[in-house]
């Protein structure tokens, strides 16, 4: 098979999330989420003081979204469900029928147009009443998440065959770590992140086991968590630096993946060791990393049908006392390498080969599971002739193909972030990731294809990277 061809049956899709595109933040019985609360009470934490109150107005314009997905030729659409739109109190005692109706329309519209729904249950917009009970630091949220999952499987499981429980647990933890501005913006660095991840992992497993017990046999769907898996490369090579980078991989990526996908289960041994050591050094009487019971290790281990990762960039590391990082206690500093261009988002350095390395690391660590790239994308400051985005996609896809053909990684699909420009969290509308431009000054939020949308049409239609896009890219 040509090095530029995708395997037969390879799936292409595009992604969005509820808070970033839906708008209608308080319509038809929707409850308040932690992002609604944050942008209304602290608009200053958002770069352009904007909000997702209207965003792309997909709540009213979802048919436009289906149309543009079809125009490109995507096989699936990855979108998320807003928990407070479905359960306004967060609890399953009150189901908002208008919310169920909206998602039924979207799901049915996609299927009618030959596009598979790929559904994220939680993409960061926690119902505020659950935050008032402690948010993800409260272990009992696992009960409420299981109840929410039951409502979803019951209402949508007859048609939804691909489920993601949580999008990027590490970014959820970020809302409790550094004072960066991510909701709920409760900086409890060094403690909060660990508690949050613990509840999220248990919640994931509870939803997975519920599905397995009561729904899988009839509904026949597949489930995964979505882990952010950027690559971590030592800045200068030595055995010590490689060991430190590997520790960082385990503490950033293995933190989420090891408990679910490794044969042993539980947190990575080096992470347990390191957090315990650093806790002792700081005078704590116990490790700040919570521990799983034996039963919990077993419940979480193996709670997967495939492995979904978001990948954007590579961080270059060196050993040293960290300033503030998403993962405390690692003693590895993350920097960028001046040789690579940076997108509009300051953290997004364009390093295509990092994708290949990340896929290989996952295959080796977790015994070659089927991998879905659930997000990959590039931000700029606008413009329809988005050649830098096109270069990004072509070069990352080439590395993905090397992972498939040369390294035999089992990659089943690829998802573009994002279908259209949208509310980019604390960057507001300043960083644009879309294949489609959205006119945020137009009440109709007109969507217009960028050049990259056309490139994807061609890739999907031919199931390969067409030769015309390969010119002069051999140096990358
Ligand atoms: C990952 C997140 O899932 C998504 O919500 C975000 O917009 C993109 N990364 C780009 O930052």
JSON list of N, CA, C and O in Angstrom, two decimals, residues 47-77:
[
{"chain": "A", "resi": 47, "resn": "UNK", "atom": "N", "xyz": [-9.67, 35.95, 27.68]},
{"chain": "A", "resi": 47, "resn": "UNK", "atom": "CA", "xyz": [-8.82, 36.86, 26.93]},
{"chain": "A", "resi": 47, "resn": "UNK", "atom": "C", "xyz": [-9.55, 38.08, 26.35]},
{"chain": "A", "resi": 47, "resn": "UNK", "atom": "O", "xyz": [-9.10, 39.21, 26.47]},
{"chain": "A", "resi": 48, "resn": "UNK", "atom": "N", "xyz": [-10.68, 37.83, 25.68]},
{"chain": "A", "resi": 48, "resn": "UNK", "atom": "CA", "xyz": [-11.42, 38.93, 25.06]},
{"chain": "A", "resi": 48, "resn": "UNK", "atom": "C", "xyz": [-12.72, 39.22, 25.81]},
{"chain": "A", "resi": 48, "resn": "UNK", "atom": "O", "xyz": [-13.65, 39.80, 25.25]},
{"chain": "A", "resi": 49, "resn": "UNK", "atom": "N", "xyz": [-12.78, 38.77, 27.06]},
{"chain": "A", "resi": 49, "resn": "UNK", "atom": "CA", "xyz": [-13.96, 38.97, 27.91]},
{"chain": "A", "resi": 49, "resn": "UNK", "atom": "C", "xyz": [-15.26, 38.46, 27.30]},
{"chain": "A", "resi": 49, "resn": "UNK", "atom": "O", "xyz": [-16.35, 38.95, 27.59]},
{"chain": "A", "resi": 50, "resn": "UNK", "atom": "N", "xyz": [-15.13, 37.48, 26.43]},
{"chain": "A", "resi": 50, "resn": "UNK", "atom": "CA", "xyz": [-16.32, 36.95, 25.76]},
{"chain": "A", "resi": 50, "resn": "UNK", "atom": "C", "xyz": [-16.88, 35.78, 26.57]},
{"chain": "A", "resi": 50, "resn": "UNK", "atom": "O", "xyz": [-16.40, 35.46, 27.65]},
{"chain": "A", "resi": 51, "resn": "UNK", "atom": "N", "xyz": [-17.88, 35.12, 26.01]},
{"chain": "A", "resi": 51, "resn": "UNK", "atom": "CA", "xyz": [-18.48, 33.97, 26.69]},
{"chain": "A", "resi": 51, "resn": "UNK", "atom": "C", "xyz": [-19.02, 33.00, 25.64]},
{"chain": "A", "resi": 51, "resn": "UNK", "atom": "O", "xyz": [-19.03, 33.30, 24.44]},
{"chain": "A", "resi": 52, "resn": "UNK", "atom": "N", "xyz": [-19.52, 31.87, 26.11]},
{"chain": "A", "resi": 52, "resn": "UNK", "atom": "CA", "xyz": [-20.18, 30.93, 25.21]},
{"chain": "A", "resi": 52, "resn": "UNK", "atom": "C", "xyz": [-21.70, 31.10, 25.25]},
{"chain": "A", "resi": 52, "resn": "UNK", "atom": "O", "xyz": [-22.42, 30.18, 24.86]},
{"chain": "A", "resi": 53, "resn": "UNK", "atom": "N", "xyz": [-22.17, 32.25, 25.68]},
{"chain": "A", "resi": 53, "resn": "UNK", "atom": "CA", "xyz": [-23.64, 32.47, 25.79]},
{"chain": "A", "resi": 53, "resn": "UNK", "atom": "C", "xyz": [-24.34, 32.18, 24.47]},
{"chain": "A", "resi": 53, "resn": "UNK", "atom": "O", "xyz": [-25.43, 31.61, 24.44]},
{"chain": "A", "resi": 54, "resn": "UNK", "atom": "N", "xyz": [-23.73, 32.63, 23.37]},
{"chain": "A", "resi": 54, "resn": "UNK", "atom": "CA", "xyz": [-24.32, 32.38, 22.04]},
{"chain": "A", "resi": 54, "resn": "UNK", "atom": "C", "xyz": [-23.40, 31.47, 21.23]},
{"chain": "A", "resi": 54, "resn": "UNK", "atom": "O", "xyz": [-23.86, 30.57, 20.53]},
{"chain": "A", "resi": 55, "resn": "UNK", "atom": "N", "xyz": [-22.11, 31.70, 21.33]},
{"chain": "A", "resi": 55, "resn": "UNK", "atom": "CA", "xyz": [-21.10, 30.91, 20.60]},
{"chain": "A", "resi": 55, "resn": "UNK", "atom": "C", "xyz": [-21.49, 30.76, 19.13]},
{"chain": "A", "resi": 55, "resn": "UNK", "atom": "O", "xyz": [-21.80, 31.76, 18.46]},
{"chain": "A", "resi": 56, "resn": "UNK", "atom": "N", "xyz": [-21.50, 29.55, 18.59]},
{"chain": "A", "resi": 56, "resn": "UNK", "atom": "CA", "xyz": [-21.85, 29.34, 17.17]},
{"chain": "A", "resi": 56, "resn": "UNK", "atom": "C", "xyz": [-23.37, 29.17, 17.02]},
{"chain": "A", "resi": 56, "resn": "UNK", "atom": "O", "xyz": [-23.86, 28.91, 15.92]},
{"chain": "A", "resi": 57, "resn": "UNK", "atom": "N", "xyz": [-24.07, 29.27, 18.14]},
{"chain": "A", "resi": 57, "resn": "UNK", "atom": "CA", "xyz": [-25.53, 29.11, 18.16]},
{"chain": "A", "resi": 57, "resn": "UNK", "atom": "C", "xyz": [-25.97, 27.77, 17.58]},
{"chain": "A", "resi": 57, "resn": "UNK", "atom": "O", "xyz": [-27.02, 27.66, 16.95]},
{"chain": "A", "resi": 58, "resn": "UNK", "atom": "N", "xyz": [-25.18, 26.76, 17.83]},
{"chain": "A", "resi": 58, "resn": "UNK", "atom": "CA", "xyz": [-25.51, 25.44, 17.27]},
{"chain": "A", "resi": 58, "resn": "UNK", "atom": "C", "xyz": [-26.81, 24.88, 17.85]},
{"chain": "A", "resi": 58, "resn": "UNK", "atom": "O", "xyz": [-27.43, 24.00, 17.23]},
{"chain": "A", "resi": 59, "resn": "UNK", "atom": "N", "xyz": [-27.22, 25.35, 19.02]},
{"chain": "A", "resi": 59, "resn": "UNK", "atom": "CA", "xyz": [-28.49, 24.88, 19.57]},
{"chain": "A", "resi": 59, "resn": "UNK", "atom": "C", "xyz": [-29.62, 25.17, 18.58]},
{"chain": "A", "resi": 59, "resn": "UNK", "atom": "O", "xyz": [-30.54, 24.37, 18.42]},
{"chain": "A", "resi": 60, "resn": "UNK", "atom": "N", "xyz": [-29.50, 26.31, 17.88]},
{"chain": "A", "resi": 60, "resn": "UNK", "atom": "CA", "xyz": [-30.52, 26.64, 16.89]},
{"chain": "A", "resi": 60, "resn": "UNK", "atom": "C", "xyz": [-30.09, 26.30, 15.46]},
{"chain": "A", "resi": 60, "resn": "UNK", "atom": "O", "xyz": [-30.92, 26.18, 14.58]},
{"chain": "A", "resi": 61, "resn": "UNK", "atom": "N", "xyz": [-28.77, 26.20, 15.26]},
{"chain": "A", "resi": 61, "resn": "UNK", "atom": "CA", "xyz": [-28.27, 26.05, 13.88]},
{"chain": "A", "resi": 61, "resn": "UNK", "atom": "C", "xyz": [-27.63, 24.69, 13.62]},
{"chain": "A", "resi": 61, "resn": "UNK", "atom": "O", "xyz": [-26.81, 24.56, 12.71]},
{"chain": "A", "resi": 62, "resn": "UNK", "atom": "N", "xyz": [-28.03, 23.67, 14.41]},
{"chain": "A", "resi": 62, "resn": "UNK", "atom": "CA", "xyz": [-27.37, 22.36, 14.25]},
{"chain": "A", "resi": 62, "resn": "UNK", "atom": "C", "xyz": [-27.52, 21.81, 12.83]},
{"chain": "A", "resi": 62, "resn": "UNK", "atom": "O", "xyz": [-26.68, 21.04, 12.35]},
{"chain": "A", "resi": 63, "resn": "UNK", "atom": "N", "xyz": [-28.59, 22.22, 12.15]},
{"chain": "A", "resi": 63, "resn": "UNK", "atom": "CA", "xyz": [-28.74, 21.71, 10.78]},
{"chain": "A", "resi": 63, "resn": "UNK", "atom": "C", "xyz": [-27.65, 22.25, 9.85]},
{"chain": "A", "resi": 63, "resn": "UNK", "atom": "O", "xyz": [-27.22, 21.55, 8.93]},
{"chain": "A", "resi": 64, "resn": "UNK", "atom": "N", "xyz": [-27.21, 23.47, 10.14]},
{"chain": "A", "resi": 64, "resn": "UNK", "atom": "CA", "xyz": [-26.07, 24.02, 9.39]},
{"chain": "A", "resi": 64, "resn": "UNK", "atom": "C", "xyz": [-24.82, 23.18, 9.64]},
{"chain": "A", "resi": 64, "resn": "UNK", "atom": "O", "xyz": [-24.01, 22.94, 8.74]},
{"chain": "A", "resi": 65, "resn": "UNK", "atom": "N", "xyz": [-24.65, 22.76, 10.90]},
{"chain": "A", "resi": 65, "resn": "UNK", "atom": "CA", "xyz": [-23.47, 21.95, 11.25]},
{"chain": "A", "resi": 65, "resn": "UNK", "atom": "C", "xyz": [-23.50, 20.63, 10.48]},
{"chain": "A", "resi": 65, "resn": "UNK", "atom": "O", "xyz": [-22.48, 20.18, 9.96]},
{"chain": "A", "resi": 66, "resn": "UNK", "atom": "N", "xyz": [-24.68, 20.02, 10.43]},
{"chain": "A", "resi": 66, "resn": "UNK", "atom": "CA", "xyz": [-24.79, 18.74, 9.71]},
{"chain": "A", "resi": 66, "resn": "UNK", "atom": "C", "xyz": [-24.47, 18.96, 8.23]},
{"chain": "A", "resi": 66, "resn": "UNK", "atom": "O", "xyz": [-23.77, 18.16, 7.60]},
{"chain": "A", "resi": 67, "resn": "UNK", "atom": "N", "xyz": [-24.94, 20.09, 7.72]},
{"chain": "A", "resi": 67, "resn": "UNK", "atom": "CA", "xyz": [-24.71, 20.37, 6.29]},
{"chain": "A", "resi": 67, "resn": "UNK", "atom": "C", "xyz": [-23.21, 20.50, 5.99]},
{"chain": "A", "resi": 67, "resn": "UNK", "atom": "O", "xyz": [-22.71, 19.94, 5.01]},
{"chain": "A", "resi": 68, "resn": "UNK", "atom": "N", "xyz": [-22.49, 21.23, 6.84]},
{"chain": "A", "resi": 68, "resn": "UNK", "atom": "CA", "xyz": [-21.06, 21.42, 6.52]},
{"chain": "A", "resi": 68, "resn": "UNK", "atom": "C", "xyz": [-20.27, 20.13, 6.74]},
{"chain": "A", "resi": 68, "resn": "UNK", "atom": "O", "xyz": [-19.32, 19.84, 6.02]},
{"chain": "A", "resi": 69, "resn": "UNK", "atom": "N", "xyz": [-20.68, 19.33, 7.72]},
{"chain": "A", "resi": 69, "resn": "UNK", "atom": "CA", "xyz": [-20.03, 18.02, 7.90]},
{"chain": "A", "resi": 69, "resn": "UNK", "atom": "C", "xyz": [-20.20, 17.18, 6.65]},
{"chain": "A", "resi": 69, "resn": "UNK", "atom": "O", "xyz": [-19.28, 16.51, 6.18]},
{"chain": "A", "resi": 70, "resn": "UNK", "atom": "N", "xyz": [-21.40, 17.25, 6.10]},
{"chain": "A", "resi": 70, "resn": "UNK", "atom": "CA", "xyz": [-21.70, 16.46, 4.90]},
{"chain": "A", "resi": 70, "resn": "UNK", "atom": "C", "xyz": [-20.93, 17.03, 3.70]},
{"chain": "A", "resi": 70, "resn": "UNK", "atom": "O", "xyz": [-20.41, 16.27, 2.86]},
{"chain": "A", "resi": 71, "resn": "UNK", "atom": "N", "xyz": [-20.84, 18.33, 3.63]},
{"chain": "A", "resi": 71, "resn": "UNK", "atom": "CA", "xyz": [-20.11, 18.96, 2.52]},
{"chain": "A", "resi": 71, "resn": "UNK", "atom": "C", "xyz": [-18.66, 18.49, 2.48]},
{"chain": "A", "resi": 71, "resn": "UNK", "atom": "O", "xyz": [-18.10, 18.25, 1.41]},
{"chain": "A", "resi": 72, "resn": "UNK", "atom": "N", "xyz": [-18.04, 18.39, 3.64]},
{"chain": "A", "resi": 72, "resn": "UNK", "atom": "CA", "xyz": [-16.64, 17.92, 3.65]},
{"chain": "A", "resi": 72, "resn": "UNK", "atom": "C", "xyz": [-16.59, 16.42, 3.36]},
{"chain": "A", "resi": 72, "resn": "UNK", "atom": "O", "xyz": [-15.66, 15.95, 2.72]},
{"chain": "A", "resi": 73, "resn": "UNK", "atom": "N", "xyz": [-17.57, 15.69, 3.84]},
{"chain": "A", "resi": 73, "resn": "UNK", "atom": "CA", "xyz": [-17.58, 14.23, 3.61]},
{"chain": "A", "resi": 73, "resn": "UNK", "atom": "C", "xyz": [-17.17, 13.44, 4.83]},
{"chain": "A", "resi": 73, "resn": "UNK", "atom": "O", "xyz": [-16.77, 12.27, 4.71]},
{"chain": "A", "resi": 74, "resn": "UNK", "atom": "N", "xyz": [-17.24, 14.06, 6.01]},
{"chain": "A", "resi": 74, "resn": "UNK", "atom": "CA", "xyz": [-16.81, 13.36, 7.22]},
{"chain": "A", "resi": 74, "resn": "UNK", "atom": "C", "xyz": [-17.66, 12.12, 7.49]},
{"chain": "A", "resi": 74, "resn": "UNK", "atom": "O", "xyz": [-18.86, 12.12, 7.24]},
{"chain": "A", "resi": 75, "resn": "UNK", "atom": "N", "xyz": [-16.99, 11.09, 8.03]},
{"chain": "A", "resi": 75, "resn": "UNK", "atom": "CA", "xyz": [-17.70, 9.86, 8.38]},
{"chain": "A", "resi": 75, "resn": "UNK", "atom": "C", "xyz": [-18.42, 9.98, 9.71]},
{"chain": "A", "resi": 75, "resn": "UNK", "atom": "O", "xyz": [-19.42, 9.32, 9.95]},
{"chain": "A", "resi": 76, "resn": "UNK", "atom": "N", "xyz": [-17.84, 10.80, 10.62]},
{"chain": "A", "resi": 76, "resn": "UNK", "atom": "CA", "xyz": [-18.49, 10.94, 11.93]},
{"chain": "A", "resi": 76, "resn": "UNK", "atom": "C", "xyz": [-18.35, 12.36, 12.45]},
{"chain": "A", "resi": 76, "resn": "UNK", "atom": "O", "xyz": [-17.52, 13.15, 11.98]},
{"chain": "A", "resi": 77, "resn": "UNK", "atom": "N", "xyz": [-19.21, 12.67, 13.42]},
{"chain": "A", "resi": 77, "resn": "UNK", "atom": "CA", "xyz": [-19.15, 13.96, 14.10]},
{"chain": "A", "resi": 77, "resn": "UNK", "atom": "C", "xyz": [-18.99, 13.67, 15.59]},
{"chain": "A", "resi": 77, "resn": "UNK", "atom": "O", "xyz": [-19.83, 13.00, 16.19]}
]
